Amino acid sequence: MKRPLDLTVMMYHYIRDPGDAAEEGSGILGMSVKTFEAQLDELATRHTFVTWPDVRLALQEEKPLCGSACLLTFDDGVCDHYFNAFRILRERNLSGLFFVVDRRAQRGLILAHKIHFLLAKLGLIALHDAIWEKLNPAQREQFVQAEQKYRLKYPPVSPDGRINLLKAVLQRDLSGEPGPILSDLFEDHIGSESEIARSYYLNLEQIHEMVAGGMHFGGHSRSHPWFDWIDAEARTEEIKASADWVGQFEPGPWAFAYPYGGLSDDSPNLLKEHGFLGAFTTQTQLRHINPYLIGRLDGEEVAQEGQGYA
């Protein structure tokens, strides 16, 4: 890509209402359907919606994007995207780009989603205490050191700060240990992780229906790790697994979204080697110089803060 890409990219995760087919009594909150539709209405007054193929052609410098272009993206491949986002987009004759983790039938929940379920069920203090009880002395020391390290970035002076502090410790420094611990807690307090995972993530039947309805798909890794925390070999495995999965239902070259927005210097080359043409971050950015560092606006944060749109 020789010229900067001017593109507003919106990022969404959960789109659900309490008690609907996506939330299903889990207590995990997200952007309401009404708020999502209102945001689409607002975006439509300022932008022209484009599709992933439009952006792909622009990245390949075969056809420039229209003025005020806006791309809608959705992370993690959760069922919200089939039950709610897909329905709404199809009604409006719009297309979205859905970044899916490789969650085939034999895989359970990724670590981030185990945390979401358990936080909703137990609350922050009870979850923190339950995890602490299951850690051995060496893990407890590591836990305390990690908390101290992340306190500057996530000051525990508000509920969000305390939650983000716990997530940072579990998703990075203790990322090898809490998986089995959280799985045990999940079975004790919620139910069968494998059964819930089967309905929580998009399945192939739903994905194929979405493709037939004009949606597009990109990669989002296999286990959703921080790319700046794992080593190069693990990053390669995550990217290859993602390419193998997405290649079953989306023609390449593909798009990729970095899990948690975590970046590493070698990721662009690894992605290019495995058939990915561009990659999306979580950084707020509207003009993009590097096709593997395309920024996005978080739709839920925009809605909460009442921000305007560029």
mmCIF file of C-alpha atoms in Angstrom:
data_model
loop_
_atom_site.group_PDB
_atom_site.id
_atom_site.type_symbol
_atom_site.label_atom_id
_atom_site.label_comp_id
_atom_site.label_asym_id
_atom_site.label_seq_id
_atom_site.Cartn_x
_atom_site.Cartn_y
_atom_site.Cartn_z
ATOM 1 C CA MET A 1 0.000 0.000 0.000
ATOM 2 C CA LYS A 2 1.753 3.141 -1.227
ATOM 3 C CA ARG A 3 -0.782 5.792 -0.249
ATOM 4 C CA PRO A 4 -2.478 6.313 3.143
ATOM 5 C CA LEU A 5 -5.863 4.694 3.536
ATOM 6 C CA ASP A 6 -8.564 7.054 4.817
ATOM 7 C CA LEU A 7 -11.121 4.812 6.445
ATOM 8 C CA THR A 8 -13.278 4.876 9.564
ATOM 9 C CA VAL A 9 -13.414 1.366 10.997
ATOM 10 C CA MET A 10 -15.913 0.561 13.733
ATOM 11 C CA MET A 11 -15.252 -2.322 16.140
ATOM 12 C CA TYR A 12 -17.957 -4.277 17.962
ATOM 13 C CA HIS A 13 -18.022 -7.264 20.312
ATOM 14 C CA TYR A 14 -21.205 -8.147 22.200
ATOM 15 C CA ILE A 15 -24.484 -6.844 20.745
ATOM 16 C CA ARG A 16 -27.284 -8.186 22.956
ATOM 17 C CA ASP A 17 -30.241 -7.464 25.170
ATOM 18 C CA PRO A 18 -30.930 -9.176 28.533
ATOM 19 C CA GLY A 19 -32.726 -12.457 27.971
ATOM 20 C CA ASP A 20 -32.281 -12.626 24.195
ATOM 21 C CA ALA A 21 -30.795 -15.597 22.311
ATOM 22 C CA ALA A 22 -27.289 -14.176 22.607
ATOM 23 C CA GLU A 23 -27.276 -13.163 26.286
ATOM 24 C CA GLU A 24 -29.359 -16.205 27.305
ATOM 25 C CA GLY A 25 -29.277 -15.429 31.005
ATOM 26 C CA SER A 26 -25.475 -15.317 31.232
ATOM 27 C CA GLY A 27 -25.475 -11.843 32.757
ATOM 28 C CA ILE A 28 -22.750 -10.753 30.316
ATOM 29 C CA LEU A 29 -23.649 -7.265 29.161
ATOM 30 C CA GLY A 30 -22.924 -5.650 25.816
ATOM 31 C CA MET A 31 -24.131 -2.948 23.467
ATOM 32 C CA SER A 32 -27.908 -3.083 23.271
ATOM 33 C CA VAL A 33 -29.569 -3.779 19.946
ATOM 34 C CA LYS A 34 -31.283 -0.390 20.090
ATOM 35 C CA THR A 35 -27.979 1.415 20.673
ATOM 36 C CA PHE A 36 -26.328 -0.496 17.833
ATOM 37 C CA GLU A 37 -29.099 0.439 15.419
ATOM 38 C CA ALA A 38 -28.998 4.078 16.528
ATOM 39 C CA GLN A 39 -25.246 4.129 15.951
ATOM 40 C CA LEU A 40 -25.706 2.751 12.448
ATOM 41 C CA ASP A 41 -28.260 5.503 11.785
ATOM 42 C CA GLU A 42 -25.766 8.133 12.957
ATOM 43 C CA LEU A 43 -22.900 6.655 10.964
ATOM 44 C CA ALA A 44 -25.071 6.607 7.827
ATOM 45 C CA THR A 45 -25.499 10.389 8.011
ATOM 46 C CA ARG A 46 -21.725 10.931 7.863
ATOM 47 C CA HIS A 47 -20.292 7.962 6.005
ATOM 48 C CA THR A 48 -20.646 5.595 3.103
ATOM 49 C CA PHE A 49 -20.520 2.007 4.298
ATOM 50 C CA VAL A 50 -18.037 -0.204 2.466
ATOM 51 C CA THR A 51 -17.336 -3.936 2.479
ATOM 52 C CA TRP A 52 -14.187 -5.953 3.077
ATOM 53 C CA PRO A 53 -13.810 -6.592 -0.692
ATOM 54 C CA ASP A 54 -13.884 -2.808 -1.195
ATOM 55 C CA VAL A 55 -11.112 -2.365 1.365
ATOM 56 C CA ARG A 56 -9.180 -5.302 -0.065
ATOM 57 C CA LEU A 57 -9.173 -3.693 -3.513
ATOM 58 C CA ALA A 58 -7.991 -0.422 -1.982
ATOM 59 C CA LEU A 59 -5.156 -2.200 -0.168
ATOM 60 C CA GLN A 60 -4.170 -3.867 -3.433
ATOM 61 C CA GLU A 61 -4.354 -0.420 -5.072
ATOM 62 C CA GLU A 62 -6.789 -1.639 -7.689
ATOM 63 C CA LYS A 63 -9.637 0.704 -6.738
ATOM 64 C CA PRO A 64 -9.657 3.592 -4.220
ATOM 65 C CA LEU A 65 -12.305 3.852 -1.543
ATOM 66 C CA CYS A 66 -15.107 6.375 -1.781
ATOM 67 C CA GLY A 67 -15.010 9.468 0.387
ATOM 68 C CA SER A 68 -15.948 9.089 4.080
ATOM 69 C CA ALA A 69 -15.764 5.305 3.841
ATOM 70 C CA CYS A 70 -16.757 3.293 6.909
ATOM 71 C CA LEU A 71 -16.190 -0.421 7.549
ATOM 72 C CA LEU A 72 -18.084 -2.333 10.245
ATOM 73 C CA THR A 73 -16.064 -5.017 12.057
ATOM 74 C CA PHE A 74 -17.009 -7.541 14.746
ATOM 75 C CA ASP A 75 -14.575 -9.461 16.937
ATOM 76 C CA ASP A 76 -14.510 -12.979 18.416
ATOM 77 C CA GLY A 77 -17.189 -14.753 16.373
ATOM 78 C CA VAL A 78 -19.758 -14.928 19.183
ATOM 79 C CA CYS A 79 -23.391 -15.868 18.611
ATOM 80 C CA ASP A 80 -24.474 -12.223 18.984
ATOM 81 C CA HIS A 81 -23.175 -11.691 15.490
ATOM 82 C CA TYR A 82 -25.574 -14.231 14.013
ATOM 83 C CA PHE A 83 -28.653 -13.544 16.122
ATOM 84 C CA ASN A 84 -28.433 -9.745 16.214
ATOM 85 C CA ALA A 85 -25.765 -8.110 14.038
ATOM 86 C CA PHE A 86 -26.376 -10.241 10.946
ATOM 87 C CA ARG A 87 -30.134 -9.729 11.097
ATOM 88 C CA ILE A 88 -29.809 -5.965 11.398
ATOM 89 C CA LEU A 89 -27.163 -5.638 8.694
ATOM 90 C CA ARG A 90 -29.136 -7.796 6.291
ATOM 91 C CA GLU A 91 -32.279 -5.711 6.860
ATOM 92 C CA ARG A 92 -30.268 -2.596 5.953
ATOM 93 C CA ASN A 93 -28.469 -4.206 3.011
ATOM 94 C CA LEU A 94 -25.118 -3.715 4.757
ATOM 95 C CA SER A 95 -22.104 -5.970 5.103
ATOM 96 C CA GLY A 96 -19.837 -6.568 8.079
ATOM 97 C CA LEU A 97 -16.370 -8.058 8.510
ATOM 98 C CA PHE A 98 -16.420 -10.689 11.262
ATOM 99 C CA PHE A 99 -13.166 -11.757 12.904
ATOM 100 C CA VAL A 100 -13.600 -15.291 14.221
ATOM 101 C CA VAL A 101 -11.429 -17.315 16.566
ATOM 102 C CA ASP A 102 -10.902 -20.954 15.606
ATOM 103 C CA ARG A 103 -13.441 -22.519 17.947
ATOM 104 C CA ARG A 104 -14.262 -25.816 16.313
ATOM 105 C CA ALA A 105 -16.547 -28.218 18.125
ATOM 106 C CA GLN A 106 -13.767 -29.799 20.187
ATOM 107 C CA ARG A 107 -12.547 -26.500 21.649
ATOM 108 C CA GLY A 108 -13.915 -24.797 24.751
ATOM 109 C CA LEU A 109 -14.090 -21.129 25.642
ATOM 110 C CA ILE A 110 -11.101 -18.867 25.199
ATOM 111 C CA LEU A 111 -9.648 -17.477 28.419
ATOM 112 C CA ALA A 112 -11.190 -14.016 27.964
ATOM 113 C CA HIS A 113 -14.692 -15.453 27.678
ATOM 114 C CA LYS A 114 -14.281 -17.730 30.700
ATOM 115 C CA ILE A 115 -13.461 -14.579 32.648
ATOM 116 C CA HIS A 116 -16.544 -12.801 31.273
ATOM 117 C CA PHE A 117 -18.859 -15.623 32.344
ATOM 118 C CA LEU A 118 -17.310 -15.951 35.795
ATOM 119 C CA LEU A 119 -17.279 -12.205 36.458
ATOM 120 C CA ALA A 120 -20.969 -12.037 35.570
ATOM 121 C CA LYS A 121 -21.764 -14.998 37.817
ATOM 122 C CA LEU A 122 -19.519 -14.397 40.842
ATOM 123 C CA GLY A 123 -18.571 -10.738 40.752
ATOM 124 C CA LEU A 124 -15.045 -9.368 40.934
ATOM 125 C CA ILE A 125 -14.244 -9.951 44.618
ATOM 126 C CA ALA A 126 -15.570 -13.521 44.752
ATOM 127 C CA LEU A 127 -13.816 -14.451 41.511
ATOM 128 C CA HIS A 128 -10.530 -12.947 42.701
ATOM 129 C CA ASP A 129 -10.786 -14.881 45.975
ATOM 130 C CA ALA A 130 -11.761 -18.139 44.277
ATOM 131 C CA ILE A 131 -8.768 -17.939 41.933
ATOM 132 C CA TRP A 132 -6.433 -17.039 44.810
ATOM 133 C CA GLU A 133 -7.529 -20.119 46.757
ATOM 134 C CA LYS A 134 -6.520 -22.392 43.879
ATOM 135 C CA LEU A 135 -3.064 -20.877 43.314
ATOM 136 C CA ASN A 136 0.028 -22.497 44.792
ATOM 137 C CA PRO A 137 2.574 -20.325 46.689
ATOM 138 C CA ALA A 138 4.743 -19.665 43.629
ATOM 139 C CA GLN A 139 1.704 -18.669 41.571
ATOM 140 C CA ARG A 140 0.484 -16.381 44.359
ATOM 141 C CA GLU A 141 3.825 -14.581 44.395
ATOM 142 C CA GLN A 142 3.660 -14.208 40.624
ATOM 143 C CA PHE A 143 0.083 -12.927 40.915
ATOM 144 C CA VAL A 144 1.040 -10.247 43.445
ATOM 145 C CA GLN A 145 4.030 -9.104 41.393
ATOM 146 C CA ALA A 146 1.888 -8.866 38.266
ATOM 147 C CA GLU A 147 -0.766 -6.837 40.085
ATOM 148 C CA GLN A 148 1.880 -4.375 41.236
ATOM 149 C CA LYS A 149 3.229 -4.092 37.694
ATOM 150 C CA TYR A 150 -0.153 -3.280 36.134
ATOM 151 C CA ARG A 151 -1.446 -0.886 38.797
ATOM 152 C CA LEU A 152 -0.088 2.158 36.970
ATOM 153 C CA LYS A 153 -1.858 1.200 33.756
ATOM 154 C CA TYR A 154 -5.061 0.014 35.454
ATOM 155 C CA PRO A 155 -5.445 1.999 38.709
ATOM 156 C CA PRO A 156 -7.818 0.018 40.967
ATOM 157 C CA VAL A 157 -9.763 3.116 42.005
ATOM 158 C CA SER A 158 -12.884 2.247 40.002
ATOM 159 C CA PRO A 159 -14.770 -0.977 39.195
ATOM 160 C CA ASP A 160 -13.493 -0.919 35.604
ATOM 161 C CA GLY A 161 -9.932 -0.364 36.790
ATOM 162 C CA ARG A 162 -10.108 -3.293 39.201
ATOM 163 C CA ILE A 163 -11.625 -5.569 36.555
ATOM 164 C CA ASN A 164 -9.017 -4.603 33.956
ATOM 165 C CA LEU A 165 -6.259 -5.171 36.513
ATOM 166 C CA LEU A 166 -7.459 -8.717 37.179
ATOM 167 C CA LYS A 167 -7.852 -9.397 33.460
ATOM 168 C CA ALA A 168 -4.318 -8.181 32.716
ATOM 169 C CA VAL A 169 -2.836 -10.508 35.318
ATOM 170 C CA LEU A 170 -4.814 -13.524 34.129
ATOM 171 C CA GLN A 171 -4.451 -12.910 30.390
ATOM 172 C CA ARG A 172 -0.722 -12.185 30.460
ATOM 173 C CA ASP A 173 1.511 -13.112 33.405
ATOM 174 C CA LEU A 174 -0.579 -16.066 34.549
ATOM 175 C CA SER A 175 -1.988 -16.959 31.124
ATOM 176 C CA GLY A 176 -0.666 -20.525 31.364
ATOM 177 C CA GLU A 177 -2.094 -21.225 34.817
ATOM 178 C CA PRO A 178 -5.656 -19.855 35.015
ATOM 179 C CA GLY A 179 -7.064 -21.801 32.057
ATOM 180 C CA PRO A 180 -7.575 -25.043 33.996
ATOM 181 C CA ILE A 181 -8.413 -23.131 37.189
ATOM 182 C CA LEU A 182 -11.094 -21.091 35.454
ATOM 183 C CA SER A 183 -12.426 -24.198 33.723
ATOM 184 C CA ASP A 184 -12.862 -25.854 37.128
ATOM 185 C CA LEU A 185 -14.611 -22.772 38.494
ATOM 186 C CA PHE A 186 -16.788 -22.656 35.377
ATOM 187 C CA GLU A 187 -17.918 -26.249 35.873
ATOM 188 C CA ASP A 188 -18.613 -25.589 39.573
ATOM 189 C CA HIS A 189 -20.600 -22.372 39.181
ATOM 190 C CA ILE A 190 -21.999 -22.287 35.624
ATOM 191 C CA GLY A 191 -22.069 -25.685 33.945
ATOM 192 C CA SER A 192 -20.480 -27.579 31.095
ATOM 193 C CA GLU A 193 -17.932 -25.360 29.384
ATOM 194 C CA SER A 194 -17.890 -27.507 26.232
ATOM 195 C CA GLU A 195 -21.679 -27.433 25.844
ATOM 196 C CA ILE A 196 -21.868 -23.667 26.354
ATOM 197 C CA ALA A 197 -18.959 -23.089 23.945
ATOM 198 C CA ARG A 198 -20.795 -24.973 21.198
ATOM 199 C CA SER A 199 -23.647 -22.464 21.233
ATOM 200 C CA TYR A 200 -21.585 -19.425 22.264
ATOM 201 C CA TYR A 201 -19.473 -19.238 19.101
ATOM 202 C CA LEU A 202 -20.611 -19.132 15.500
ATOM 203 C CA ASN A 203 -20.823 -22.581 13.952
ATOM 204 C CA LEU A 204 -20.144 -23.444 10.326
ATOM 205 C CA GLU A 205 -23.833 -23.538 9.422
ATOM 206 C CA GLN A 206 -24.342 -20.019 10.766
ATOM 207 C CA ILE A 207 -21.168 -18.766 9.105
ATOM 208 C CA HIS A 208 -22.184 -20.150 5.723
ATOM 209 C CA GLU A 209 -25.621 -18.514 6.071
ATOM 210 C CA MET A 210 -23.939 -15.217 6.889
ATOM 211 C CA VAL A 211 -21.620 -15.546 3.882
ATOM 212 C CA ALA A 212 -24.635 -16.204 1.671
ATOM 213 C CA GLY A 213 -26.184 -13.066 3.176
ATOM 214 C CA GLY A 214 -23.268 -10.854 2.139
ATOM 215 C CA MET A 215 -21.074 -10.977 5.257
ATOM 216 C CA HIS A 216 -17.296 -11.486 5.218
ATOM 217 C CA PHE A 217 -14.888 -13.143 7.625
ATOM 218 C CA GLY A 218 -11.343 -12.647 8.830
ATOM 219 C CA GLY A 219 -8.933 -14.297 11.236
ATOM 220 C CA HIS A 220 -8.612 -13.654 14.960
ATOM 221 C CA SER A 221 -6.187 -16.430 16.049
ATOM 222 C CA ARG A 222 -6.959 -19.807 17.604
ATOM 223 C CA SER A 223 -6.733 -19.180 21.363
ATOM 224 C CA HIS A 224 -6.830 -15.348 21.489
ATOM 225 C CA PRO A 225 -3.478 -14.616 23.199
ATOM 226 C CA TRP A 226 -1.635 -11.337 23.529
ATOM 227 C CA PHE A 227 0.750 -11.417 20.549
ATOM 228 C CA ASP A 228 3.326 -9.361 22.431
ATOM 229 C CA TRP A 229 3.351 -11.925 25.247
ATOM 230 C CA ILE A 230 3.795 -15.221 23.383
ATOM 231 C CA ASP A 231 6.891 -16.151 21.351
ATOM 232 C CA ALA A 232 7.338 -16.139 17.571
ATOM 233 C CA GLU A 233 6.670 -19.863 17.219
ATOM 234 C CA ALA A 234 3.380 -19.567 19.081
ATOM 235 C CA ARG A 235 2.379 -16.515 17.007
ATOM 236 C CA THR A 236 3.063 -18.485 13.843
ATOM 237 C CA GLU A 237 0.893 -21.363 15.058
ATOM 238 C CA GLU A 238 -1.938 -18.992 15.982
ATOM 239 C CA ILE A 239 -1.839 -17.275 12.585
ATOM 240 C CA LYS A 240 -1.609 -20.531 10.618
ATOM 241 C CA ALA A 241 -4.539 -22.036 12.513
ATOM 242 C CA SER A 242 -6.525 -18.885 11.804
ATOM 243 C CA ALA A 243 -5.763 -19.069 8.078
ATOM 244 C CA ASP A 244 -6.739 -22.749 7.956
ATOM 245 C CA TRP A 245 -10.036 -21.998 9.687
ATOM 246 C CA VAL A 246 -11.082 -18.892 7.751
ATOM 247 C CA GLY A 247 -10.027 -20.457 4.449
ATOM 248 C CA GLN A 248 -12.931 -22.886 4.771
ATOM 249 C CA PHE A 249 -15.529 -20.174 4.148
ATOM 250 C CA GLU A 250 -13.827 -16.951 2.964
ATOM 251 C CA PRO A 251 -11.650 -16.565 -0.155
ATOM 252 C CA GLY A 252 -8.284 -14.951 0.454
ATOM 253 C CA PRO A 253 -6.387 -12.832 0.839
ATOM 254 C CA TRP A 254 -7.886 -12.253 4.262
ATOM 255 C CA ALA A 255 -8.066 -9.663 7.009
ATOM 256 C CA PHE A 256 -6.892 -10.275 10.573
ATOM 257 C CA ALA A 257 -7.636 -8.627 13.927
ATOM 258 C CA TYR A 258 -5.020 -8.769 16.674
ATOM 259 C CA PRO A 259 -6.368 -10.410 19.860
ATOM 260 C CA TYR A 260 -6.715 -7.727 22.546
ATOM 261 C CA GLY A 261 -5.006 -5.407 20.043
ATOM 262 C CA GLY A 262 -1.647 -6.846 21.136
ATOM 263 C CA LEU A 263 1.130 -6.119 18.630
ATOM 264 C CA SER A 264 4.516 -7.642 17.864
ATOM 265 C CA ASP A 265 7.161 -6.526 15.371
ATOM 266 C CA ASP A 266 7.104 -9.785 13.410
ATOM 267 C CA SER A 267 3.321 -10.095 13.089
ATOM 268 C CA PRO A 268 2.960 -8.241 9.753
ATOM 269 C CA ASN A 269 5.459 -10.534 8.024
ATOM 270 C CA LEU A 270 3.939 -13.648 9.579
ATOM 271 C CA LEU A 271 0.464 -12.584 8.511
ATOM 272 C CA LYS A 272 1.628 -11.825 4.979
ATOM 273 C CA GLU A 273 3.320 -15.229 4.726
ATOM 274 C CA HIS A 274 0.042 -16.943 5.633
ATOM 275 C CA GLY A 275 -2.226 -15.097 3.205
ATOM 276 C CA PHE A 276 -3.431 -12.106 5.221
ATOM 277 C CA LEU A 277 -3.488 -8.832 3.300
ATOM 278 C CA GLY A 278 -4.226 -6.471 6.193
ATOM 279 C CA ALA A 279 -4.648 -6.440 9.957
ATOM 280 C CA PHE A 280 -6.708 -4.376 12.368
ATOM 281 C CA THR A 281 -5.694 -3.024 15.766
ATOM 282 C CA THR A 282 -7.645 -1.517 18.657
ATOM 283 C CA GLN A 283 -5.873 1.829 18.327
ATOM 284 C CA THR A 284 -7.986 4.866 17.496
ATOM 285 C CA GLN A 285 -6.921 5.905 14.014
ATOM 286 C CA LEU A 286 -8.673 7.145 10.866
ATOM 287 C CA ARG A 287 -5.757 7.414 8.432
ATOM 288 C CA HIS A 288 -3.736 4.251 7.981
ATOM 289 C CA ILE A 289 -0.169 4.122 6.665
ATOM 290 C CA ASN A 290 0.577 0.460 7.288
ATOM 291 C CA PRO A 291 -1.946 -2.142 5.998
ATOM 292 C CA TYR A 292 -1.108 -4.338 8.998
ATOM 293 C CA LEU A 293 -1.815 -1.565 11.503
ATOM 294 C CA ILE A 294 -5.310 -0.386 10.582
ATOM 295 C CA GLY A 295 -6.892 1.402 13.543
ATOM 296 C CA ARG A 296 -10.481 1.190 14.717
ATOM 297 C CA LEU A 297 -13.019 3.016 16.875
ATOM 298 C CA ASP A 298 -14.688 0.986 19.622
ATOM 299 C CA GLY A 299 -18.424 1.342 18.988
ATOM 300 C CA GLU A 300 -19.364 0.738 22.609
ATOM 301 C CA GLU A 301 -16.903 3.331 23.917
ATOM 302 C CA VAL A 302 -18.173 5.843 21.373
ATOM 303 C CA ALA A 303 -21.753 5.227 22.510
ATOM 304 C CA GLN A 304 -20.876 5.507 26.215
ATOM 305 C CA GLU A 305 -18.850 8.687 25.841
ATOM 306 C CA GLY A 306 -21.244 10.338 23.410
ATOM 307 C CA GLN A 307 -18.436 11.024 20.941
ATOM 308 C CA GLY A 308 -19.043 12.200 17.441
ATOM 309 C CA TYR A 309 -17.769 10.481 14.346
ATOM 310 C CA ALA A 310 -14.972 11.710 12.140
#
